[in-house]
Short mmCIF file of C-alpha atoms and ligand atoms in Angstrom, two decimals:
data_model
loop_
_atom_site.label_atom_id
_atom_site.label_comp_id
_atom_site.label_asym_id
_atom_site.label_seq_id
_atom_site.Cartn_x
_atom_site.Cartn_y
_atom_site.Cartn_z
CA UNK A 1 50.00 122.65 34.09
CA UNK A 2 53.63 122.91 34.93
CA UNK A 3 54.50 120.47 31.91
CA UNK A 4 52.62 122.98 29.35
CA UNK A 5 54.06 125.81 30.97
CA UNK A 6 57.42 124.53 30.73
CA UNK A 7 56.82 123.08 26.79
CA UNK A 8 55.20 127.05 25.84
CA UNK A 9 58.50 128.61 26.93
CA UNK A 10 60.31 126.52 24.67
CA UNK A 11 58.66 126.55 21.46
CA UNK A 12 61.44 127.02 19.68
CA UNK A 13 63.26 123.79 18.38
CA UNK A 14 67.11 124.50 18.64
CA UNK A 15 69.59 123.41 15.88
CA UNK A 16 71.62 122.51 18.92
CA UNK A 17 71.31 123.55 22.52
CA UNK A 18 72.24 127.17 24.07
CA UNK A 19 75.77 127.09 24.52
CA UNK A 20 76.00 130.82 26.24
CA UNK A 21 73.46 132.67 28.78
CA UNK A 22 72.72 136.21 28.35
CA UNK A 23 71.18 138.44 30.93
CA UNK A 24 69.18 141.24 30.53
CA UNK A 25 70.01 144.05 33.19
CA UNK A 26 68.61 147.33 33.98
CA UNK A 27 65.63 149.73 35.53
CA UNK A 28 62.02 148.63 35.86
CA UNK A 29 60.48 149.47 32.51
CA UNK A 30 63.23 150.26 30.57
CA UNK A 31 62.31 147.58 28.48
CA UNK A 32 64.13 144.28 29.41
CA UNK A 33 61.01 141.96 28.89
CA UNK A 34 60.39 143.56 25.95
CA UNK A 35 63.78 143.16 24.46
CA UNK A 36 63.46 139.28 25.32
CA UNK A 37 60.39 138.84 23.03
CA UNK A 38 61.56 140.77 20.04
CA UNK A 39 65.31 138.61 19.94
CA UNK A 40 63.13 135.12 20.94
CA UNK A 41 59.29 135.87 20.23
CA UNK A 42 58.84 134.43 23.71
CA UNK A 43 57.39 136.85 26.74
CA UNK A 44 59.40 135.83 29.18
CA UNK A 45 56.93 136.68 32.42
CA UNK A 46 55.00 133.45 33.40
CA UNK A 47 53.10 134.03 35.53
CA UNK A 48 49.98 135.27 36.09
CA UNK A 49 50.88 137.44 38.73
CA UNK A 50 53.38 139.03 36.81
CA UNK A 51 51.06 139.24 34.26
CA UNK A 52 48.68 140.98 36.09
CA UNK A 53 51.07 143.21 37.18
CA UNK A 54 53.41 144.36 34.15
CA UNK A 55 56.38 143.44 35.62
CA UNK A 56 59.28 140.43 36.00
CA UNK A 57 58.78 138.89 39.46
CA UNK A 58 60.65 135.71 38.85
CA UNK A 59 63.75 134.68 36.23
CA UNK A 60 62.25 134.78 33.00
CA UNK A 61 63.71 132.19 30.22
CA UNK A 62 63.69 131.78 26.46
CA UNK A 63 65.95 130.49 24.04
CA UNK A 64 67.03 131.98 20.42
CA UNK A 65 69.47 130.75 17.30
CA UNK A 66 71.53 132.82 15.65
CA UNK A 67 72.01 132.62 11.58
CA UNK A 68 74.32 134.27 9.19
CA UNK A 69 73.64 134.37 5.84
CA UNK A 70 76.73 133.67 3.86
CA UNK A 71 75.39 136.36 0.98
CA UNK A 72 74.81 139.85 2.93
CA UNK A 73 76.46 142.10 5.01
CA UNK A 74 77.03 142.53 8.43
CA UNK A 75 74.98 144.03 10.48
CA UNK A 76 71.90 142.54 7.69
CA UNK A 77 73.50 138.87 7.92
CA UNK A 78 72.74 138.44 11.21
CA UNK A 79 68.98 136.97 11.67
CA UNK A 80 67.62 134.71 13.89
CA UNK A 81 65.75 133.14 11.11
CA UNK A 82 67.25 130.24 9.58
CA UNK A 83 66.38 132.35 5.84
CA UNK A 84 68.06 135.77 5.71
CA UNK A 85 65.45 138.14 6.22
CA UNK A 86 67.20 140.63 3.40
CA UNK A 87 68.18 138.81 0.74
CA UNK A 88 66.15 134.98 1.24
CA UNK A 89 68.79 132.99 1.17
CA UNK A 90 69.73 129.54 3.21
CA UNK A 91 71.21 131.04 6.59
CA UNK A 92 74.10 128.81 8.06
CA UNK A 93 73.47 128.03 12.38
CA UNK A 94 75.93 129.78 14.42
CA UNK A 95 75.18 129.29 18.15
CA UNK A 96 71.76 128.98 20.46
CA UNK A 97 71.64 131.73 22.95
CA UNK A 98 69.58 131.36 26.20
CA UNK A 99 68.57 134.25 28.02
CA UNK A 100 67.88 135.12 31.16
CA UNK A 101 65.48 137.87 32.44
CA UNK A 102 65.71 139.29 35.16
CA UNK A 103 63.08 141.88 37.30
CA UNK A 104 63.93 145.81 37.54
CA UNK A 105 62.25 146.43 40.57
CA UNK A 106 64.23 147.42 43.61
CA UNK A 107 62.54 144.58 45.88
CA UNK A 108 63.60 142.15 43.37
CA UNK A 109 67.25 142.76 43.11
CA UNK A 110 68.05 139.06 45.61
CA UNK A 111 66.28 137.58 42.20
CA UNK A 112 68.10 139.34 40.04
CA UNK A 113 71.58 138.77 41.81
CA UNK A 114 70.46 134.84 41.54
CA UNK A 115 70.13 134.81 37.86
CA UNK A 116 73.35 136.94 37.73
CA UNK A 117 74.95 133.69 38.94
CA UNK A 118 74.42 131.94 35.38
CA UNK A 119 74.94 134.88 33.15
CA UNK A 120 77.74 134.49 30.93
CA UNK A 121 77.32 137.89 29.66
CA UNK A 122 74.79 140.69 30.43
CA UNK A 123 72.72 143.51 28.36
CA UNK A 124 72.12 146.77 30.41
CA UNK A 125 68.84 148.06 29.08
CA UNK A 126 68.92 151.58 29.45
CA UNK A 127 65.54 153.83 28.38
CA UNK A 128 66.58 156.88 26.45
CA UNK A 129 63.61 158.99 27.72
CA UNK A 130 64.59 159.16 31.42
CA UNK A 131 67.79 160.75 33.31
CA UNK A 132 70.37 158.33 33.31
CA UNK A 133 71.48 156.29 35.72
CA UNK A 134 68.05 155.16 37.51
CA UNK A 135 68.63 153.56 40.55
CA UNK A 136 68.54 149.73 39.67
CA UNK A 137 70.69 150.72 36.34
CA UNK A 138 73.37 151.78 38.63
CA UNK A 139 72.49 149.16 41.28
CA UNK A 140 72.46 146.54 38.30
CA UNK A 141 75.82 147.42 37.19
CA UNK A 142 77.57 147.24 40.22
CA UNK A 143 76.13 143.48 40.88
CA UNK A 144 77.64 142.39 37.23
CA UNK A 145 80.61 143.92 38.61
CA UNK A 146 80.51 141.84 41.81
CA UNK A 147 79.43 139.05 40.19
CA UNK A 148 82.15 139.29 38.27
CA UNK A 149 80.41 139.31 34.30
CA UNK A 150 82.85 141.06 32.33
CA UNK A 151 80.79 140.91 28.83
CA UNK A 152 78.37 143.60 28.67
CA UNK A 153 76.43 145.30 25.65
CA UNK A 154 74.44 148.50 26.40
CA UNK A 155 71.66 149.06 24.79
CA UNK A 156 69.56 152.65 24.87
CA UNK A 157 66.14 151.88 24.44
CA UNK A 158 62.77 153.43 23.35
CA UNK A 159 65.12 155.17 20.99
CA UNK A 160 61.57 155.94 19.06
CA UNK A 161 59.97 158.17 21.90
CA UNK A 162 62.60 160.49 21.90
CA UNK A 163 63.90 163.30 19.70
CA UNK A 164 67.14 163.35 18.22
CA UNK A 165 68.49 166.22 20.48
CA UNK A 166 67.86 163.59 23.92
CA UNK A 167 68.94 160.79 22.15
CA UNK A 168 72.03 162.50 22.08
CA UNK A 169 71.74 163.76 25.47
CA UNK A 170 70.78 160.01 26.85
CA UNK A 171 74.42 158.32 25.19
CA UNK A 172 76.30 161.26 26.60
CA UNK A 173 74.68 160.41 29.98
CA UNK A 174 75.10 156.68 29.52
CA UNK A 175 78.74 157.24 28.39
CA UNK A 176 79.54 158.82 31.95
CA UNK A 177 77.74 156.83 33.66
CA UNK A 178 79.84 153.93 32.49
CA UNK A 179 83.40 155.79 32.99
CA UNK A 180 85.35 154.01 35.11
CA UNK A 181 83.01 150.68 35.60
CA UNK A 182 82.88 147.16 33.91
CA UNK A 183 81.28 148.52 31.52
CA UNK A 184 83.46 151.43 30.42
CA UNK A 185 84.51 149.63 27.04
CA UNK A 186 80.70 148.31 26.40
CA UNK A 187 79.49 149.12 22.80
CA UNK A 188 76.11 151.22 23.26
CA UNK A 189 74.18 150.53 21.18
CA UNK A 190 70.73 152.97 20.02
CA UNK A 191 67.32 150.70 19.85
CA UNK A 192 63.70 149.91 19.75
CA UNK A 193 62.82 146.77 21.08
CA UNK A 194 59.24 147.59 20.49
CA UNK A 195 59.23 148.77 17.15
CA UNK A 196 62.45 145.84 16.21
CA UNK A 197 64.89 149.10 15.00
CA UNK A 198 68.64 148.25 15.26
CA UNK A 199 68.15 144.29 16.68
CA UNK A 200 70.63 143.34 13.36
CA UNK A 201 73.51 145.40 15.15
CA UNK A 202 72.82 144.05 18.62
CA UNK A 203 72.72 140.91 17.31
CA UNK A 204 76.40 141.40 15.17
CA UNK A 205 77.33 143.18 18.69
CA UNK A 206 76.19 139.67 20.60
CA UNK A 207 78.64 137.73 18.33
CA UNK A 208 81.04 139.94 18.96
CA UNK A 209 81.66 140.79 21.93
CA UNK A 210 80.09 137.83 24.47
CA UNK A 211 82.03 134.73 22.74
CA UNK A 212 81.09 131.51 24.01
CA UNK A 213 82.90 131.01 27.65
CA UNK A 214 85.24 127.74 27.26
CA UNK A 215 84.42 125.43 29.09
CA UNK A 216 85.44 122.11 30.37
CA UNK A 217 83.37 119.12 29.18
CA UNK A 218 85.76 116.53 31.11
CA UNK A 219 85.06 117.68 34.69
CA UNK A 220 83.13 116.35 37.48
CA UNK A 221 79.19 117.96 36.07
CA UNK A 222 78.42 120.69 38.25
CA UNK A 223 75.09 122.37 37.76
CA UNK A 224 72.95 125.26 39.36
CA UNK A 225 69.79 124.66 40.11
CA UNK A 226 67.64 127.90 38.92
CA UNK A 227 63.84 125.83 39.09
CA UNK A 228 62.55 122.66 40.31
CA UNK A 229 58.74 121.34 39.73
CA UNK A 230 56.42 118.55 39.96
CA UNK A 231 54.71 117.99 36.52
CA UNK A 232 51.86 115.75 37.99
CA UNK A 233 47.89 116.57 37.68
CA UNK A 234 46.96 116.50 41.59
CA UNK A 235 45.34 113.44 42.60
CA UNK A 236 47.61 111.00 39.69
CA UNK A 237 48.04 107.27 41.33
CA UNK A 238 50.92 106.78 42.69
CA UNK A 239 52.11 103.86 40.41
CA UNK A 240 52.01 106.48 37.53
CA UNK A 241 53.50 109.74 39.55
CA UNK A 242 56.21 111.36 37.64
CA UNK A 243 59.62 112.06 39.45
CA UNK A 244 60.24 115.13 40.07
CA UNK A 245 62.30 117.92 37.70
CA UNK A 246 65.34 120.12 38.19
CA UNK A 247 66.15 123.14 35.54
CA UNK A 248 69.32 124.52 35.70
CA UNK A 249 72.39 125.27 34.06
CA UNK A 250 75.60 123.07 33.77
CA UNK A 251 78.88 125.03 34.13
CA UNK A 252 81.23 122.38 33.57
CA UNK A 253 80.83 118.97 32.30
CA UNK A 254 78.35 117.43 30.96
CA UNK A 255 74.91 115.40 32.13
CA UNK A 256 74.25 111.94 30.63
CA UNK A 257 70.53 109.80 30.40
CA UNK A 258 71.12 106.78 33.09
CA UNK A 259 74.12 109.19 35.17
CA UNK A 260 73.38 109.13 39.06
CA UNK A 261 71.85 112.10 40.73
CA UNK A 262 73.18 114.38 43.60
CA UNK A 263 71.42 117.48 44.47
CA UNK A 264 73.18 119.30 47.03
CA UNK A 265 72.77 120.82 49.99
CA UNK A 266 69.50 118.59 49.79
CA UNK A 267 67.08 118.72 51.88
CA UNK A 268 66.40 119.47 55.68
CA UNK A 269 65.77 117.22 58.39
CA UNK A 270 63.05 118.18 60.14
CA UNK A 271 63.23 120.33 62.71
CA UNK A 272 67.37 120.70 62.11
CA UNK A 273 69.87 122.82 60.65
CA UNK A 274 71.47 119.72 59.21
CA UNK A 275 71.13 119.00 55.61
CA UNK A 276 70.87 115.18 53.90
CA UNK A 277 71.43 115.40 49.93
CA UNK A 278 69.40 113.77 47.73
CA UNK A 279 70.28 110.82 45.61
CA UNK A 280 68.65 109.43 42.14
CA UNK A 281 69.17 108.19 38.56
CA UNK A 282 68.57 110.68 35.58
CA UNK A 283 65.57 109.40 33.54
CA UNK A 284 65.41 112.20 30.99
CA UNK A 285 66.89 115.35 29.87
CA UNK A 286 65.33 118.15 27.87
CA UNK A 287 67.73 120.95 26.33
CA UNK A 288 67.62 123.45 23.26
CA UNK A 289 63.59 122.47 23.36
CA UNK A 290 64.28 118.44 22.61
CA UNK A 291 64.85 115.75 24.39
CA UNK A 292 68.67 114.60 24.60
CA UNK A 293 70.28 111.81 25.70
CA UNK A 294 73.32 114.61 26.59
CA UNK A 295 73.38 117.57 28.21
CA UNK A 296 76.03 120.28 27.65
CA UNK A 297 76.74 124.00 29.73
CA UNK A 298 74.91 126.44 28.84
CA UNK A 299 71.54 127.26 28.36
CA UNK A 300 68.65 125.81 30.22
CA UNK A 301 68.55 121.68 31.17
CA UNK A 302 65.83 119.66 32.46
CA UNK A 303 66.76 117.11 34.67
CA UNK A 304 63.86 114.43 34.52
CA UNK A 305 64.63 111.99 38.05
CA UNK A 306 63.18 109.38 40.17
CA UNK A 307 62.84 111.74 43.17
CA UNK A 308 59.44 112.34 44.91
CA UNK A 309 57.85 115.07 43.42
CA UNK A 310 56.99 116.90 46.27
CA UNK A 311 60.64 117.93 46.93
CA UNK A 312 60.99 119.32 43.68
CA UNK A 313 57.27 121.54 43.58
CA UNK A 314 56.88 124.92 43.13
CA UNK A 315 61.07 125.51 42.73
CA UNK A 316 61.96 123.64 46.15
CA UNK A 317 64.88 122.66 45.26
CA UNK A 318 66.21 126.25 43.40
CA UNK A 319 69.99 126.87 44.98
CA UNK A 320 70.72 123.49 44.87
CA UNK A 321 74.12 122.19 43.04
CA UNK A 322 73.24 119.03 40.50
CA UNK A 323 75.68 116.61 40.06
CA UNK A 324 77.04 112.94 39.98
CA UNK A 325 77.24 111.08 42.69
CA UNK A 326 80.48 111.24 45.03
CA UNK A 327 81.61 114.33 42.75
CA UNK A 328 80.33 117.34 44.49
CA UNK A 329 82.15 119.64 46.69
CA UNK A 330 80.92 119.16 50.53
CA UNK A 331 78.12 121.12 52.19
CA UNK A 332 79.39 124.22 53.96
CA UNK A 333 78.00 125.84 57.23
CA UNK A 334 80.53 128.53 57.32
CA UNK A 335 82.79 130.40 54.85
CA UNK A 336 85.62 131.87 54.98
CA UNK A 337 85.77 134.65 52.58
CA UNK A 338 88.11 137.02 51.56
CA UNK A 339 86.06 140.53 51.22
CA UNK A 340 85.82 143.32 49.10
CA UNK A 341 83.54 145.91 50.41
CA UNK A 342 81.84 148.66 47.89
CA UNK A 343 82.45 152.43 48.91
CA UNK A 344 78.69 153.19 48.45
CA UNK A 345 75.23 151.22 48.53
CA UNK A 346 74.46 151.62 45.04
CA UNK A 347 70.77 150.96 44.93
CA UNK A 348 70.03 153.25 46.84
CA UNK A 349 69.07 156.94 45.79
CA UNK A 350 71.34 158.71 48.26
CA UNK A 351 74.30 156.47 47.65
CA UNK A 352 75.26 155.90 51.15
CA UNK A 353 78.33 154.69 52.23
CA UNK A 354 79.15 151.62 53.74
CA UNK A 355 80.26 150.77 56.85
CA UNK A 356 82.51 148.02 57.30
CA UNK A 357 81.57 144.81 58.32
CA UNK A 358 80.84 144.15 61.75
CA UNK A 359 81.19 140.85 64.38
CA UNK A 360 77.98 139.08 64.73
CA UNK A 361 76.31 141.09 61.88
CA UNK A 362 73.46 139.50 60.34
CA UNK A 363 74.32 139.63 56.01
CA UNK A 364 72.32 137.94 52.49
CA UNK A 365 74.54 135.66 50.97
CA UNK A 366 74.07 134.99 47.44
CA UNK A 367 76.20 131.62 46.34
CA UNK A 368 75.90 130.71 43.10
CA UNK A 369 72.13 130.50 42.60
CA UNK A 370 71.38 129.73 46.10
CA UNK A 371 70.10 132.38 48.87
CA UNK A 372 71.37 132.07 52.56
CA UNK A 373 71.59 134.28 55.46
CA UNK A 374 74.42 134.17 57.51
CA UNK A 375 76.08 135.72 60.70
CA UNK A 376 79.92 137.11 61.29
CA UNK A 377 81.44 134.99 63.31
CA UNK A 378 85.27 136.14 62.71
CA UNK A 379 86.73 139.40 61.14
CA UNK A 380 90.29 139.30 60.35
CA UNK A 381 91.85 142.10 58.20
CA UNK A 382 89.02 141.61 55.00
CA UNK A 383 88.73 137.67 55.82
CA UNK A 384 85.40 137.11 57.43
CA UNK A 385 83.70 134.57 59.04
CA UNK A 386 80.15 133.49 58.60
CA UNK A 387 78.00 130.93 59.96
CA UNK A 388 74.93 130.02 57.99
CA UNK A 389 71.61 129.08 58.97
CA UNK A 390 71.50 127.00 55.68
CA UNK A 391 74.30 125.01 54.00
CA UNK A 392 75.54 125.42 50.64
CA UNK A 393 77.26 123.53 48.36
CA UNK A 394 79.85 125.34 46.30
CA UNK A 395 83.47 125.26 44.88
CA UNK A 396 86.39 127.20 46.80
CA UNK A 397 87.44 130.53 44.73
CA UNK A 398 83.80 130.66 43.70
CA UNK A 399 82.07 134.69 44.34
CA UNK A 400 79.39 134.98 46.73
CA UNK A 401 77.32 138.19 46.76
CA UNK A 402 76.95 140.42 49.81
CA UNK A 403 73.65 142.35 51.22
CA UNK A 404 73.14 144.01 54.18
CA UNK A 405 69.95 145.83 55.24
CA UNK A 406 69.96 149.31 55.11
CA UNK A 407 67.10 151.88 55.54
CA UNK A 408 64.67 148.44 55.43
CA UNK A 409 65.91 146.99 52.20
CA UNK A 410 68.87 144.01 51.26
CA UNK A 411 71.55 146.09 49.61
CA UNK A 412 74.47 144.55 47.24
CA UNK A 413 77.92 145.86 50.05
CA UNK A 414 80.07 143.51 48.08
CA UNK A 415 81.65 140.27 47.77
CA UNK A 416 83.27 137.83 49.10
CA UNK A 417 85.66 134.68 47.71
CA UNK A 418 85.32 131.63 49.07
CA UNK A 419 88.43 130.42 50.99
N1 GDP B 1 58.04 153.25 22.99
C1 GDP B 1 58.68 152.17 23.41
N2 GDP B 1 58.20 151.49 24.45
C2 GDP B 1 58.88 150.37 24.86
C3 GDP B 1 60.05 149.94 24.19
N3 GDP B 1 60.49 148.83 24.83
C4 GDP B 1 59.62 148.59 25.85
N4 GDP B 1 58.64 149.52 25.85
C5 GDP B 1 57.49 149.61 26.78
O1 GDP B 1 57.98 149.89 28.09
C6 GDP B 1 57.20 149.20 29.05
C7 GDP B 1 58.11 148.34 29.93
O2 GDP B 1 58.68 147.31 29.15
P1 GDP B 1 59.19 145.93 29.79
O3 GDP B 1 59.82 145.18 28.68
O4 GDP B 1 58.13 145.28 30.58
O5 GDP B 1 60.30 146.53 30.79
P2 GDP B 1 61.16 145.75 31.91
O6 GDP B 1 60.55 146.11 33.21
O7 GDP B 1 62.53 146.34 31.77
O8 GDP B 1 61.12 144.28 31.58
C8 GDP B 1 56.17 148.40 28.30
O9 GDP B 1 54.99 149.12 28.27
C9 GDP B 1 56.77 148.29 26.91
O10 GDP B 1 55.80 148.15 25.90
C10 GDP B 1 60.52 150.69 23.07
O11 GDP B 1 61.53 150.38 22.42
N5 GDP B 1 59.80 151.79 22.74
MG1 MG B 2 60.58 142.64 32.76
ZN1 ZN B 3 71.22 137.58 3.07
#
């Protein structure tokens, strides 16, 4: 079930595997889903929950290539069609883009901040036909901004529904909105992702302005682990069980077939705080929609291993760091981070401030991919002290994300860098 699930996503056969990860941003509805399926042809909910319900409950994935035709141009050369959709002619590959969707809804923004930890660029989706900013587009914005992802493309949606007079009115809005932020010198760009209008331009705009982040291909591999799952039918003998599979993206080096395995924190022992990592060989990999024998960063990897299953079912091991042996950073049950606190909780409709942080306060830490909660131990000038209740593995200078709940709900207060 898991194995079909994971082989519909990726229907399409990459050229060569994603070397950048886009994020889709922005309000519930505005049309982020959408937008997804008319750059990749893939609907990026999956499942049938989500289904049911119209909206993105969990990181949605899907994978496109970008052509240029060497005849037309721009924005008509760009296609993601390896014939030029204007003229017919023999399109040349540029680069595989993987994207990442994330969920609008307010409840959803600790799912969203995790999937902001492998975006290498982001697109706000803003609807023309309501008031901008919407809560989440502000709230949205200011994680990118945390998170620190400086490559952001606006686009202004459901550009079809409106008349010309609030389409006007709508990039007026947006263009205030965005004074002053990360976003200030974002190109905005008018579309319909339902009826396909303008996709050329924010596909010229993609190549533009969210170049492929350099990486290095030398270094210790260090992935984030965004999914995990177990790909056997229930009740399979155990002589022909399947090991179980990591997804996740690889920042820096690169992932070989026959490399060992370490997945860190791991996984508890019972009943204790303390965490044992977990140790195997890498029997497969699965990138671009192929099997490879190498995996690169970027885009979306499957880690086929020798570990039991069950650790890896139903995304178990999601937050984890992959790696090889001997060449991760430690576990941490503290951090020392050096803050920086927002003036106002964003998400929120009344923009409240924010207090500062106080001793023994109770906060949502997002590192990297992983979720933790975690209690001030220490406050020195902005350097804070926090014990978790759950390790994590990460690298020192690294960004973790910080919530606190107000008025009943996690909200984004700032971040902190790891000491
Ligand atoms: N008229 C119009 N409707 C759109 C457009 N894009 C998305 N929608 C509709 O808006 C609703 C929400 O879209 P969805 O992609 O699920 O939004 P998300 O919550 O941001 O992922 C759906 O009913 C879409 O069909 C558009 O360009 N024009
Ligand atoms: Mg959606
Ligand atoms: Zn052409």
């Amino acid at each position: 079930m898991e194995k079909q699930r994971m082989s519909n996503e990726k229907t399409t056969i990459l050229p060569h595997q994603p070397e950048i990860n886009i994020g889709t941003m922005g309000h519930v509805d505005h049309g982020k889903t959408t937008l997804v399926q008319a750059l990749t042809g893939v609907w990026a909910s999956r499942h049938s929950e989500e289904l049911k319900r119209g909206i993105t409950i969990k990181l949605g994935y899907a994978d496109m290539p970008v052509y240029k035709c060497p005849k037309c141009e721009p924005p008509k050369n760009y296609t993601t069609k390896p014939i030029c959709t204007a003229c017919g002619s023999k399109a040349v590959f540029e680069r595989a883009v993987s994207f990442v969707d994330a969920p609008g809804h307010e409840a959803l923004m600790a799912t969203m901040l995790s999937g902001a930890a492998i975006m290498d660029g982001a697109i706000l989706v803003i609807a023309a036909d309501e008031p901008c900013p919407q809560p989440q587009t502000r709230e949205h914005l200011a994680a990118a901004n945390v998170i620190g992802i400086k490559n952001i493309i606006i686009v202004q949606n459901k550009i079809d529904i409106v008349d010309e007079k609030r389409a006007h009115q709508s990039y007026t809005e947006i263009e205030n909105f965005v004074k002053g932020t990360v976003a200030q010198d974002a190109p905005i760009i008018p579309i319909s992702a339902q009826r396909g209008v303008n996709i050329d331009i924010l596909l010229q705009a993609m190549e533009e302005f969210m170049p492929t982040p350099k990486r290095d291909e030398t270094k210790p591999p260090f992935m984030y682990v965004v999914r995990s799952f177990d790909v056997n039918k229930p009740g399979t003998a155990i002589d022909k069980l399947e090991g179980g599979i990591v997804g996740g993206t690889i920042l820096e080096g690169k992932l070989k077939v026959g490399d060992e395995l370490e997945i860190r924190p791991g996984i508890a022992a019972e009943g204790k705080n303390t965490y044992t990592p977990l140790h195997s060989e890498i029997v497969s990999l699965q990138a671009g929609g192929k099997k490879v024998e190498e995996a690169h960063c970027g885009g979306l990897v499957g880690v086929g291993t020798l570990l039991d299953p069950s650790y890896a079912k139903a995304d178990g091991l999601t937050g984890n760091i992959a790696g090889k042996t001997g060449m991760l950073p430690p576990n941490l049950t503290e951090l020392t981070l050096e803050t920086q606190i927002l003036d106002r909780a964003v998400g929120t409709k009344e923009l409240m401030k924010i207090e500062e942080i106080a001793m023994n306060e109770t906060l949502l830490l997002h590192v990297g991919a992983a979720i933790t909660i975690g209690k001030v131990a220490s406050i020195r000038k902005d350097t804070v002290l926090i014990k978790l209740t759950r390790p994590v593995c990460a690298q020192t200078a690294s960004r973790v994300a910080l919530s606190r709940k107000i008025a009943g709900r996690w909200r984004l207060i700032g971040y902190g860098k790891i000491h």
